[in-house]
Amino acid sequence: MDMADNLHDEIRLFGIGGSPGICIGKAYIVDKEGVDIVSRYAIEKKDLKDEVKRFKAAVKRSKDDLLAIIDNTPDTLKQHAYVFETHLQLIKDKMLYGLTIDTIEKERVNAEWAFKKTISHIKAMFQDISDPYLRERAEDIVQVGDRIMRNLTGATRVNLADITARVILVARDLSPAETSQINLKRVKGFVTDRGGKTSHTSIIARSMEIPAVLGLEKATRTIKNDDLIIVDGLSGIVIINPTEATLLEFTERDQNYAAHRTVFIRDSHLAAVTLDKVELKILGNIEKPDETKSAISYGADGIGLYRTEFQYMRRPSFPTETELFTHYKETVEALAPKPVTIRTLDINGDKAIDGNNNNNREENPALGLRAIRYCLKKPEIFKTQLRAILRAAAYGDLRVLFPMISGYVEVMEAKALLYKVADELEAEGIPHNRDIKIGIMIEVPSAVFLAETLAEEVDFFSIGTNDLIQYSMAIDRNNKEVMYLYQPMHPSILRMLKHVTDVGRKTGTTICICGEMAGDPFYVPVLLGLGFQELSLPPQSIPPVKSLLRALNAAEARSFVDELMVYKSAPEIVKALISRYGGILDDNAYLEAEANS
């Protein structure tokens, strides 16, 4: 964060672009009075029952609050009602509830202090998880905790639905429930100290198409009520007290973005065909069946990544075969005849429903028993999912994708289980389709170098660049101290991507990319030049990526990628990319975001 000495000088804060778009307006600080400051005091033994009752009453009020919010959720956000259901489940969570009561009784302390201690304990457990989406579920814990704490302390908070002025909200955090109550006629956008791109709040903000920047850390301490601010959700920048020149610059950016977006969405149903007639399939990444509507409306050619692990989270038991089958069938039928790629359970012992068992916790889950390793160690859990997948495959073009493959043996063991399940279904007379396409995730360096061998056993590769970069560069991409090493354009990453796509061309294996790179227009010329046949990305990113591909020449992009292979560093490659394609990319926000990363 750059801050001038004069409080009236322009100040720029850099965070995470949670939802694209640009807005300019006055700041409106959302307070959390009384929630964060909690004192500890002793409770007499004779009063412990009353203290427990007080806590239970606060939990009951919090539950009633959420039920009311669910009942009043606007139709446009009904698809995200599951977020509020998740918070309801957290309120009922045995650890959250039981541990607080145990602390009250054993330590003889007030409910506020006991509850704060419980929240801190659970949040710490979640933060040990390396996966960014699952790690940010700690924010759900905090948000539920804030709601219960407000009911315990009697603290009040601004009702966002009652705001009458045209403002930009500034808060330490906004829960999904609070975000859903935003009046779009009044609130232009919001910024928060906490949260990230995969937080539920961010997901809802994107659905509402409201600009948001999250993870600013010190926004509430820097921005004051009625300050004029600019929120750029494209590049993750918030500007306080902008100069006239800055105001003019970002007003023009906003107008350009709006104009481009209109064209993108209008033409999103068109195929992604380059100027020299090379067609790419642009697929959507989803987590739940109801997100298929968004993918279809934004012009997806199918689903390239259906993350299934979220059906396993925060449950008293694993989902049944019938539950899984119902979800998969719903998705396949909604997309038919377009393809749907289901990634099998990418989870480990720490992240699964048995995560409350501390004996299963690993010091480094990213390098531990996760994804295909977990599934092969737990064949009954794996077989249940495979049965559901093969049954759903009878209703459309369904493909299976095995994650975190590191070698040949894992592929053969996974396929053996798949075929065993198919034999069982056939013997039981249950409708299914065993002749489905099989793919593997390429996200471990060993799989890159075994690509030619692995291609003999599968129909397609899907490259997960998030993990591939993390494992290749030996970094925790959530660690701010080494984030500078997370470089998609690092020469080693570029060479690995080229090796895999070269193998794909040689062996006739379809190559898809489903990591964050696929959804960022900045990298699209390079992905085109590398020869990817399919890109799978968040639905909202599909229109601009399709539009950009229609403005590119594939042969020129291939030649450009060959030129990039001589460069020795990521900054050199980025500079060359901007020099060659800056005019076509045309949106300075993407270039500025890359330059600041």
XYZ file of C-alpha atoms in Angstrom:
597
model
C 0.000 0.000 0.000
C 1.297 3.397 -1.020
C 0.232 6.265 1.234
C 1.094 9.934 0.947
C 1.857 12.117 3.967
C -0.930 14.553 3.108
C -4.299 12.968 3.940
C -5.841 14.800 0.984
C -3.366 13.309 -1.471
C -4.391 10.355 -3.587
C -3.934 6.997 -1.832
C -3.905 3.627 -3.578
C -4.667 0.329 -1.846
C -4.001 -3.003 -3.522
C -6.146 -6.041 -2.792
C -7.851 -8.901 -4.603
C -10.293 -8.295 -7.432
C -13.310 -10.172 -6.104
C -15.825 -9.099 -8.748
C -15.061 -7.234 -11.999
C -16.227 -3.718 -12.784
C -15.401 -0.151 -11.805
C -17.399 2.201 -9.590
C -16.793 5.686 -8.210
C -18.583 7.132 -5.191
C -18.596 8.041 -1.527
C -17.503 5.543 1.087
C -19.972 4.230 3.647
C -18.305 2.539 6.623
C -20.124 -0.519 7.934
C -19.466 -0.877 11.667
C -19.165 -3.975 13.804
C -19.501 -2.285 17.129
C -19.135 -4.560 20.110
C -18.322 -7.738 18.206
C -14.539 -7.756 18.271
C -13.977 -6.437 21.787
C -14.827 -9.234 24.211
C -13.882 -9.332 27.888
C -13.339 -12.434 29.979
C -15.012 -12.788 33.330
C -15.706 -15.641 35.716
C -19.135 -17.265 36.157
C -20.212 -18.681 39.491
C -20.907 -22.411 39.460
C -24.562 -21.827 40.341
C -24.949 -19.523 37.314
C -23.379 -21.795 34.713
C -26.732 -23.217 33.540
C -28.069 -19.713 32.917
C -24.902 -18.793 31.011
C -25.291 -21.851 28.788
C -28.952 -20.936 28.209
C -27.886 -17.434 27.190
C -25.530 -18.891 24.608
C -28.208 -21.271 23.295
C -30.649 -18.376 22.988
C -28.123 -16.398 20.914
C -27.619 -19.421 18.641
C -31.408 -19.757 18.250
C -31.768 -16.075 17.308
C -28.938 -16.430 14.785
C -30.623 -19.459 13.235
C -33.928 -17.559 12.974
C -32.103 -14.619 11.360
C -30.681 -16.849 8.642
C -33.997 -18.621 8.014
C -35.608 -15.226 7.485
C -32.858 -14.252 5.061
C -33.301 -17.497 3.104
C -37.069 -16.881 2.872
C -36.463 -13.341 1.600
C -33.611 -14.102 -0.816
C -34.317 -12.408 -4.175
C -35.103 -14.769 -7.066
C -31.932 -13.617 -8.837
C -29.851 -15.062 -5.985
C -31.854 -18.241 -5.279
C -29.078 -20.293 -6.889
C -26.787 -19.183 -4.040
C -29.190 -20.044 -1.224
C -26.876 -22.999 -0.508
C -24.399 -20.482 0.924
C -26.864 -19.505 3.646
C -27.719 -23.180 4.175
C -24.001 -23.734 4.757
C -24.044 -21.054 7.454
C -27.097 -22.708 9.009
C -25.206 -25.990 9.145
C -22.244 -24.246 10.773
C -24.544 -22.802 13.449
C -25.631 -26.362 14.231
C -22.073 -27.710 14.050
C -21.280 -29.913 17.039
C -17.792 -28.528 17.466
C -18.917 -24.908 17.254
C -21.814 -25.528 19.630
C -20.523 -28.250 21.917
C -17.005 -26.912 22.417
C -18.366 -23.514 23.467
C -20.659 -25.059 26.051
C -17.829 -27.284 27.324
C -15.586 -24.224 27.686
C -18.265 -22.307 29.602
C -18.772 -25.213 32.007
C -15.180 -26.357 32.471
C -13.484 -22.946 32.596
C -16.461 -21.215 34.255
C -16.232 -18.248 31.910
C -18.757 -16.040 30.153
C -20.314 -17.225 26.892
C -18.719 -14.471 24.762
C -15.208 -15.432 25.818
C -15.862 -19.168 25.434
C -17.342 -18.666 21.983
C -14.487 -16.440 20.825
C -11.998 -19.109 21.956
C -13.907 -21.789 20.019
C -14.003 -19.708 16.830
C -10.257 -19.055 17.044
C -9.582 -22.781 17.486
C -11.716 -23.849 14.493
C -10.411 -21.061 12.281
C -6.826 -22.170 13.000
C -7.716 -25.709 11.880
C -9.061 -24.426 8.546
C -6.043 -22.219 7.943
C -3.782 -25.269 7.994
C -5.421 -26.330 4.723
C -3.482 -25.444 1.575
C -6.346 -25.366 -0.929
C -7.392 -21.693 -1.320
C -11.126 -22.384 -1.693
C -11.310 -24.632 1.352
C -8.965 -22.390 3.332
C -11.302 -19.469 2.781
C -14.119 -21.464 4.373
C -12.557 -20.117 7.558
C -14.302 -16.881 6.543
C -17.634 -18.714 6.798
C -16.733 -19.694 10.359
C -15.880 -16.090 11.210
C -19.082 -14.750 9.637
C -21.280 -17.207 11.510
C -19.346 -16.372 14.664
C -19.952 -12.645 14.170
C -23.684 -13.236 13.854
C -23.878 -15.297 17.041
C -21.593 -12.856 18.868
C -23.794 -9.898 17.947
C -26.776 -11.730 19.377
C -24.771 -12.516 22.516
C -23.542 -8.964 23.083
C -26.570 -7.110 21.798
C -24.359 -5.268 19.308
C -26.065 -3.752 16.289
C -24.949 -3.477 12.702
C -26.154 -1.403 9.806
C -28.994 -3.061 7.905
C -27.647 -2.930 4.368
C -31.149 -3.142 2.934
C -32.008 0.177 4.622
C -29.223 2.238 3.024
C -30.783 5.041 0.993
C -27.751 6.899 -0.458
C -25.730 5.830 -3.511
C -22.573 4.623 -1.765
C -19.677 2.178 -1.786
C -19.613 -0.049 1.287
C -16.390 -0.371 3.298
C -16.270 -3.146 5.898
C -13.867 -5.448 7.668
C -15.934 -8.216 6.135
C -19.360 -8.806 4.616
C -21.067 -12.137 5.077
C -22.849 -13.766 2.119
C -26.158 -13.093 3.886
C -25.330 -9.398 4.204
C -24.121 -9.209 0.610
C -27.386 -10.731 -0.614
C -29.339 -7.926 1.098
C -27.534 -5.163 -0.795
C -29.923 -2.883 -2.660
C -28.381 -2.617 -6.121
C -30.125 0.708 -6.683
C -28.254 2.152 -3.704
C -24.954 0.334 -3.375
C -22.438 0.726 -6.193
C -19.812 -1.705 -4.907
C -17.916 -2.716 -1.803
C -14.458 -3.254 -0.368
C -13.423 -5.403 2.590
C -10.366 -6.028 4.726
C -10.881 -9.797 4.592
C -11.877 -12.360 1.985
C -10.578 -13.525 -1.368
C -11.573 -14.428 -4.910
C -13.036 -17.805 -3.918
C -14.914 -16.642 -0.815
C -18.689 -17.037 -0.852
C -19.048 -13.260 -0.561
C -16.965 -12.832 -3.701
C -18.997 -15.466 -5.536
C -22.264 -13.687 -4.706
C -20.792 -10.309 -5.665
C -19.949 -11.703 -9.103
C -23.468 -13.087 -9.452
C -24.871 -9.647 -8.626
C -22.333 -8.135 -11.046
C -21.306 -5.552 -8.463
C -17.642 -4.383 -8.356
C -15.758 -5.614 -5.288
C -12.193 -5.607 -3.979
C -11.384 -7.883 -1.046
C -8.414 -8.706 1.180
C -7.293 -5.063 1.571
C -6.398 -5.651 5.261
C -6.396 -1.952 6.287
C -9.248 -0.443 4.260
C -11.425 0.278 7.286
C -8.514 2.021 9.018
C -7.589 4.102 5.970
C -10.933 5.038 4.401
C -13.290 7.448 6.200
C -17.007 8.003 5.798
C -17.825 10.130 2.741
C -14.316 9.799 1.268
C -14.483 9.737 -2.522
C -13.130 6.371 -3.654
C -12.679 4.388 -6.852
C -13.142 0.611 -6.757
C -11.571 -1.338 -9.634
C -12.653 -4.954 -9.276
C -10.724 -5.913 -12.396
C -7.278 -5.141 -11.052
C -8.015 -5.159 -7.289
C -7.230 -1.466 -6.777
C -9.017 0.991 -4.465
C -8.139 4.685 -4.828
C -8.928 7.195 -2.058
C -9.181 10.934 -2.805
C -8.483 10.466 -6.546
C -7.082 13.408 -8.493
C -9.057 14.866 -11.384
C -6.758 13.097 -13.805
C -7.335 9.764 -12.055
C -11.097 10.329 -12.015
C -11.064 10.978 -15.738
C -8.887 7.924 -16.382
C -11.109 5.531 -14.418
C -14.339 7.034 -15.760
C -13.069 6.227 -19.240
C -12.034 2.745 -18.090
C -15.519 2.173 -16.689
C -17.137 3.270 -19.937
C -14.801 1.059 -21.969
C -15.402 -1.922 -19.692
C -19.195 -1.481 -19.902
C -19.052 -1.188 -23.696
C -16.813 -4.253 -24.018
C -18.935 -6.273 -21.624
C -22.092 -5.506 -23.591
C -20.452 -6.770 -26.768
C -18.950 -9.799 -24.991
C -22.290 -10.959 -23.575
C -24.208 -10.198 -26.773
C -21.837 -12.395 -28.770
C -21.150 -15.047 -26.105
C -23.224 -17.635 -27.980
C -20.834 -17.416 -30.944
C -18.097 -20.029 -31.302
C -14.508 -19.196 -30.321
C -13.049 -19.302 -33.838
C -9.805 -17.458 -34.540
C -9.189 -15.257 -37.572
C -7.506 -18.203 -39.313
C -10.452 -20.517 -38.572
C -9.059 -22.487 -35.599
C -11.883 -23.316 -33.179
C -11.416 -23.824 -29.426
C -14.000 -25.230 -27.052
C -14.669 -22.868 -24.144
C -16.019 -24.758 -21.147
C -17.200 -23.749 -17.697
C -15.913 -24.559 -14.198
C -18.704 -25.263 -11.695
C -19.125 -26.584 -8.173
C -22.875 -27.251 -8.002
C -25.584 -28.311 -10.487
C -27.445 -24.999 -10.242
C -24.394 -23.201 -11.654
C -25.028 -24.834 -15.028
C -27.583 -22.106 -15.812
C -24.889 -19.470 -15.518
C -22.506 -21.491 -17.690
C -25.141 -21.924 -20.401
C -26.192 -18.262 -20.329
C -22.575 -17.138 -20.775
C -22.081 -19.378 -23.791
C -20.206 -22.401 -22.399
C -19.600 -25.255 -24.824
C -19.944 -27.653 -21.902
C -18.524 -28.172 -18.416
C -14.799 -28.780 -18.313
C -14.461 -29.012 -14.542
C -17.200 -30.046 -12.122
C -15.574 -29.898 -8.683
C -17.362 -32.581 -6.674
C -15.651 -32.281 -3.286
C -17.960 -29.562 -1.997
C -20.794 -32.086 -1.699
C -18.655 -33.855 0.907
C -17.961 -30.886 3.170
C -19.570 -30.023 6.509
C -21.657 -33.200 6.674
C -22.241 -35.766 9.412
C -21.575 -38.533 6.844
C -20.411 -39.060 3.281
C -23.022 -38.458 0.563
C -24.824 -41.568 -0.666
C -24.649 -42.949 -4.180
C -28.226 -41.730 -4.779
C -27.389 -38.176 -3.674
C -24.367 -38.021 -5.962
C -26.196 -39.615 -8.869
C -29.061 -37.123 -8.570
C -26.678 -34.149 -8.692
C -24.649 -35.542 -11.590
C -27.748 -36.547 -13.600
C -29.257 -33.077 -13.135
C -26.091 -31.465 -14.494
C -25.659 -33.830 -17.440
C -29.287 -33.480 -18.526
C -29.140 -29.683 -18.268
C -26.095 -29.564 -20.588
C -27.009 -32.351 -23.031
C -25.760 -32.879 -25.671
C -22.776 -30.800 -24.519
C -20.087 -32.605 -22.471
C -19.738 -32.537 -18.682
C -16.404 -33.435 -17.083
C -16.678 -34.605 -13.489
C -13.490 -34.452 -11.451
C -13.449 -37.172 -8.819
C -13.002 -36.307 -5.168
C -10.054 -33.929 -4.754
C -9.831 -33.876 -1.007
C -7.767 -35.221 1.840
C -8.372 -36.465 5.374
C -8.051 -32.963 6.812
C -10.635 -31.547 4.444
C -13.152 -34.368 4.481
C -15.979 -34.876 6.952
C -13.663 -36.752 9.326
C -11.534 -33.600 9.568
C -12.602 -33.071 13.179
C -10.445 -36.034 14.079
C -7.132 -34.393 14.956
C -5.350 -37.712 14.561
C -5.841 -37.375 10.781
C -4.284 -33.939 10.495
C -1.196 -33.652 8.325
C 1.629 -31.183 8.718
C 1.657 -30.480 4.986
C -1.676 -31.492 3.416
C -0.670 -30.226 -0.052
C 1.966 -32.957 -0.156
C -0.035 -35.568 1.691
C -2.937 -37.988 1.304
C -5.132 -35.997 -1.067
C -7.104 -36.397 -4.308
C -6.459 -39.702 -6.141
C -4.205 -40.889 -3.297
C -7.045 -40.481 -0.809
C -9.548 -42.180 -3.127
C -7.324 -45.187 -3.773
C -6.755 -45.533 -0.018
C -10.535 -45.348 0.524
C -11.881 -47.582 -2.288
C -15.408 -47.856 -0.888
C -15.791 -44.062 -0.868
C -14.281 -43.898 -4.355
C -16.482 -46.687 -5.721
C -19.619 -44.942 -4.476
C -18.714 -41.872 -6.511
C -17.703 -43.904 -9.570
C -21.041 -45.763 -9.489
C -22.898 -42.453 -9.437
C -20.795 -41.145 -12.328
C -21.357 -44.188 -14.556
C -25.093 -44.151 -13.819
C -25.367 -40.449 -14.687
C -23.378 -41.087 -17.890
C -26.427 -42.901 -19.283
C -28.159 -39.502 -19.569
C -25.642 -37.509 -21.607
C -22.004 -36.908 -22.540
C -20.280 -37.378 -19.185
C -16.511 -37.671 -18.769
C -14.474 -38.589 -15.709
C -11.324 -36.770 -14.593
C -8.855 -38.167 -12.038
C -6.964 -35.460 -10.066
C -3.353 -35.187 -8.921
C -2.021 -38.088 -10.942
C 1.721 -38.472 -10.381
C 2.409 -41.709 -12.229
C 1.304 -44.662 -14.353
C 0.267 -46.972 -11.505
C -2.300 -44.499 -10.145
C -3.948 -44.260 -13.566
C -4.173 -48.039 -13.916
C -5.552 -48.515 -10.393
C -8.184 -45.825 -10.911
C -9.244 -47.315 -14.256
C -9.399 -50.798 -12.736
C -11.799 -49.590 -10.066
C -13.891 -47.790 -12.679
C -14.234 -50.954 -14.771
C -14.929 -53.069 -11.678
C -17.768 -50.719 -10.757
C -19.106 -50.953 -14.326
C -19.130 -54.755 -14.082
C -21.019 -54.573 -10.781
C -23.631 -52.204 -12.207
C -24.096 -54.493 -15.199
C -24.519 -57.517 -12.942
C -27.110 -55.616 -10.895
C -29.021 -54.571 -14.000
C -28.663 -50.867 -13.229
C -28.640 -48.520 -16.259
C -25.220 -46.964 -16.829
C -22.654 -46.159 -19.517
C -19.205 -47.678 -19.127
C -17.854 -46.262 -22.394
C -17.024 -42.801 -21.138
C -13.954 -40.701 -21.842
C -11.289 -40.829 -19.141
C -8.966 -37.927 -18.327
C -6.310 -37.029 -15.797
C -5.250 -33.781 -14.197
C -1.710 -32.705 -15.030
C -0.732 -30.710 -11.955
C 2.326 -32.571 -10.651
C 5.679 -32.182 -12.466
C 6.187 -35.946 -12.606
C 3.010 -36.247 -14.714
C 4.366 -33.633 -17.131
C 7.471 -35.684 -17.839
C 5.455 -38.917 -18.096
C 2.868 -37.320 -20.377
C 3.645 -39.554 -23.378
C 3.312 -42.711 -21.278
C 0.116 -41.532 -19.569
C -1.434 -40.498 -22.891
C -1.535 -44.175 -23.892
C -4.042 -44.858 -21.107
C -6.425 -41.872 -21.211
C -8.478 -39.822 -23.663
C -7.617 -36.332 -22.447
C -5.415 -34.242 -20.170
C -6.641 -31.304 -18.119
C -3.874 -29.060 -16.814
C -4.403 -27.532 -13.384
C -1.984 -24.617 -13.476
C -2.683 -23.514 -9.895
C -1.093 -26.611 -8.402
C 1.372 -27.152 -11.231
C 2.949 -23.756 -10.551
C 2.881 -24.348 -6.786
C 4.562 -27.735 -6.972
C 7.018 -26.752 -9.685
C 8.198 -23.588 -7.920
C 8.112 -25.192 -4.436
C 5.931 -22.420 -2.997
C 2.808 -22.081 -0.915
C 0.754 -19.763 -3.108
C -1.065 -18.487 -0.015
C 2.175 -17.394 1.648
C 2.632 -13.663 1.065
C 6.375 -13.949 1.610
C 6.826 -16.096 -1.507
C 3.843 -15.031 -3.614
C 6.205 -13.173 -5.937
C 7.379 -16.595 -7.157
C 3.874 -17.565 -8.301
C 4.497 -16.687 -11.968
C 2.365 -18.331 -14.671
C 4.785 -16.961 -17.282
C 7.895 -18.394 -15.638
C 10.033 -20.003 -18.370
C 9.908 -23.397 -16.642
C 6.087 -23.336 -16.507
C 5.892 -22.288 -20.151
C 8.206 -25.153 -21.145
C 6.132 -27.680 -19.188
C 2.902 -26.480 -20.800
C 4.512 -26.714 -24.228
C 5.787 -30.227 -23.550
C 2.300 -31.439 -22.612
C 0.597 -29.802 -25.609
C 3.302 -31.187 -27.929
C 2.604 -34.667 -26.532
C -1.097 -34.082 -27.097
C -0.577 -33.286 -30.765
C 1.752 -36.275 -31.211
C -0.553 -38.799 -29.531
C -3.950 -37.374 -30.499
C -4.794 -36.665 -26.842
C -7.161 -33.755 -26.235
C -5.531 -31.100 -24.039
C -7.583 -28.794 -21.815
C -6.491 -26.203 -19.272
C -8.734 -25.545 -16.257
C -6.524 -23.493 -13.926
C -6.809 -19.762 -13.227
C -4.688 -18.959 -16.292
C -7.532 -20.073 -18.568
C -9.888 -17.417 -17.200
C -7.502 -14.477 -17.545
C -7.595 -12.827 -21.011
C -3.996 -11.710 -20.509
C -2.733 -15.282 -20.992
C -5.096 -16.291 -23.807
C -2.684 -15.480 -26.696
C -0.063 -17.751 -25.097
C -2.555 -20.586 -24.467
C -3.713 -20.324 -28.068
C -0.112 -20.404 -29.293
C 0.650 -23.443 -27.166
C -2.101 -25.328 -28.964
C -4.686 -25.919 -26.259
C -7.896 -27.292 -27.758
C -10.125 -26.540 -24.761
C -10.142 -23.875 -22.057
C -12.254 -24.339 -18.935
C -12.935 -21.255 -16.833
C -15.434 -19.540 -14.508
C -18.684 -18.861 -16.442
C -18.440 -15.061 -16.073
C -15.041 -15.123 -17.786
C -16.295 -16.958 -20.879
C -17.618 -13.970 -22.935
C -14.401 -11.875 -22.873
C -12.189 -14.901 -23.525
C -14.325 -15.965 -26.493
C -14.324 -12.423 -27.840
C -10.539 -12.173 -27.579
C -9.980 -15.503 -29.335
C -12.072 -14.294 -32.275
C -9.612 -11.375 -32.646
C -6.476 -13.548 -32.652
C -4.616 -15.508 -35.311
C -3.603 -18.994 -34.152
C -0.640 -19.344 -36.533
C 0.794 -16.019 -35.369
C 0.268 -17.035 -31.743
C 2.154 -20.305 -32.321
C 5.055 -18.419 -33.846
C 5.030 -15.983 -30.926
C 5.174 -18.813 -28.365
C 8.190 -20.270 -30.173
C 9.879 -16.870 -29.776
C 9.094 -16.859 -26.029
C 11.112 -20.039 -25.478
C 14.402 -18.104 -25.665
C 13.541 -15.794 -22.765
C 15.113 -16.456 -19.374
C 12.654 -14.787 -16.943
C 8.953 -14.146 -16.388
C 9.273 -10.324 -16.596
C 10.869 -10.651 -20.047
C 8.015 -12.867 -21.227
C 5.348 -10.570 -19.785
C 6.976 -7.572 -21.452
C 7.039 -9.376 -24.801
C 3.392 -10.374 -24.379
C 2.324 -6.789 -23.693
C 4.413 -5.506 -26.582
C 2.904 -7.960 -29.073
C -0.727 -8.161 -27.876
C -1.305 -5.035 -25.786
C -3.341 -3.420 -28.542
C -5.597 -6.451 -28.983
C -6.102 -7.007 -25.265
C -7.148 -3.352 -25.224
C -8.102 -3.335 -21.567
C -5.450 -1.555 -19.495
C -6.891 -3.024 -16.321
C -5.631 -6.488 -17.213
C -2.198 -5.131 -18.111
C -1.961 -3.058 -14.948
C -3.022 -6.010 -12.816
C -0.314 -8.142 -14.404
C 2.289 -5.416 -14.012
C 1.466 -5.073 -10.317
C 1.390 -8.794 -9.597
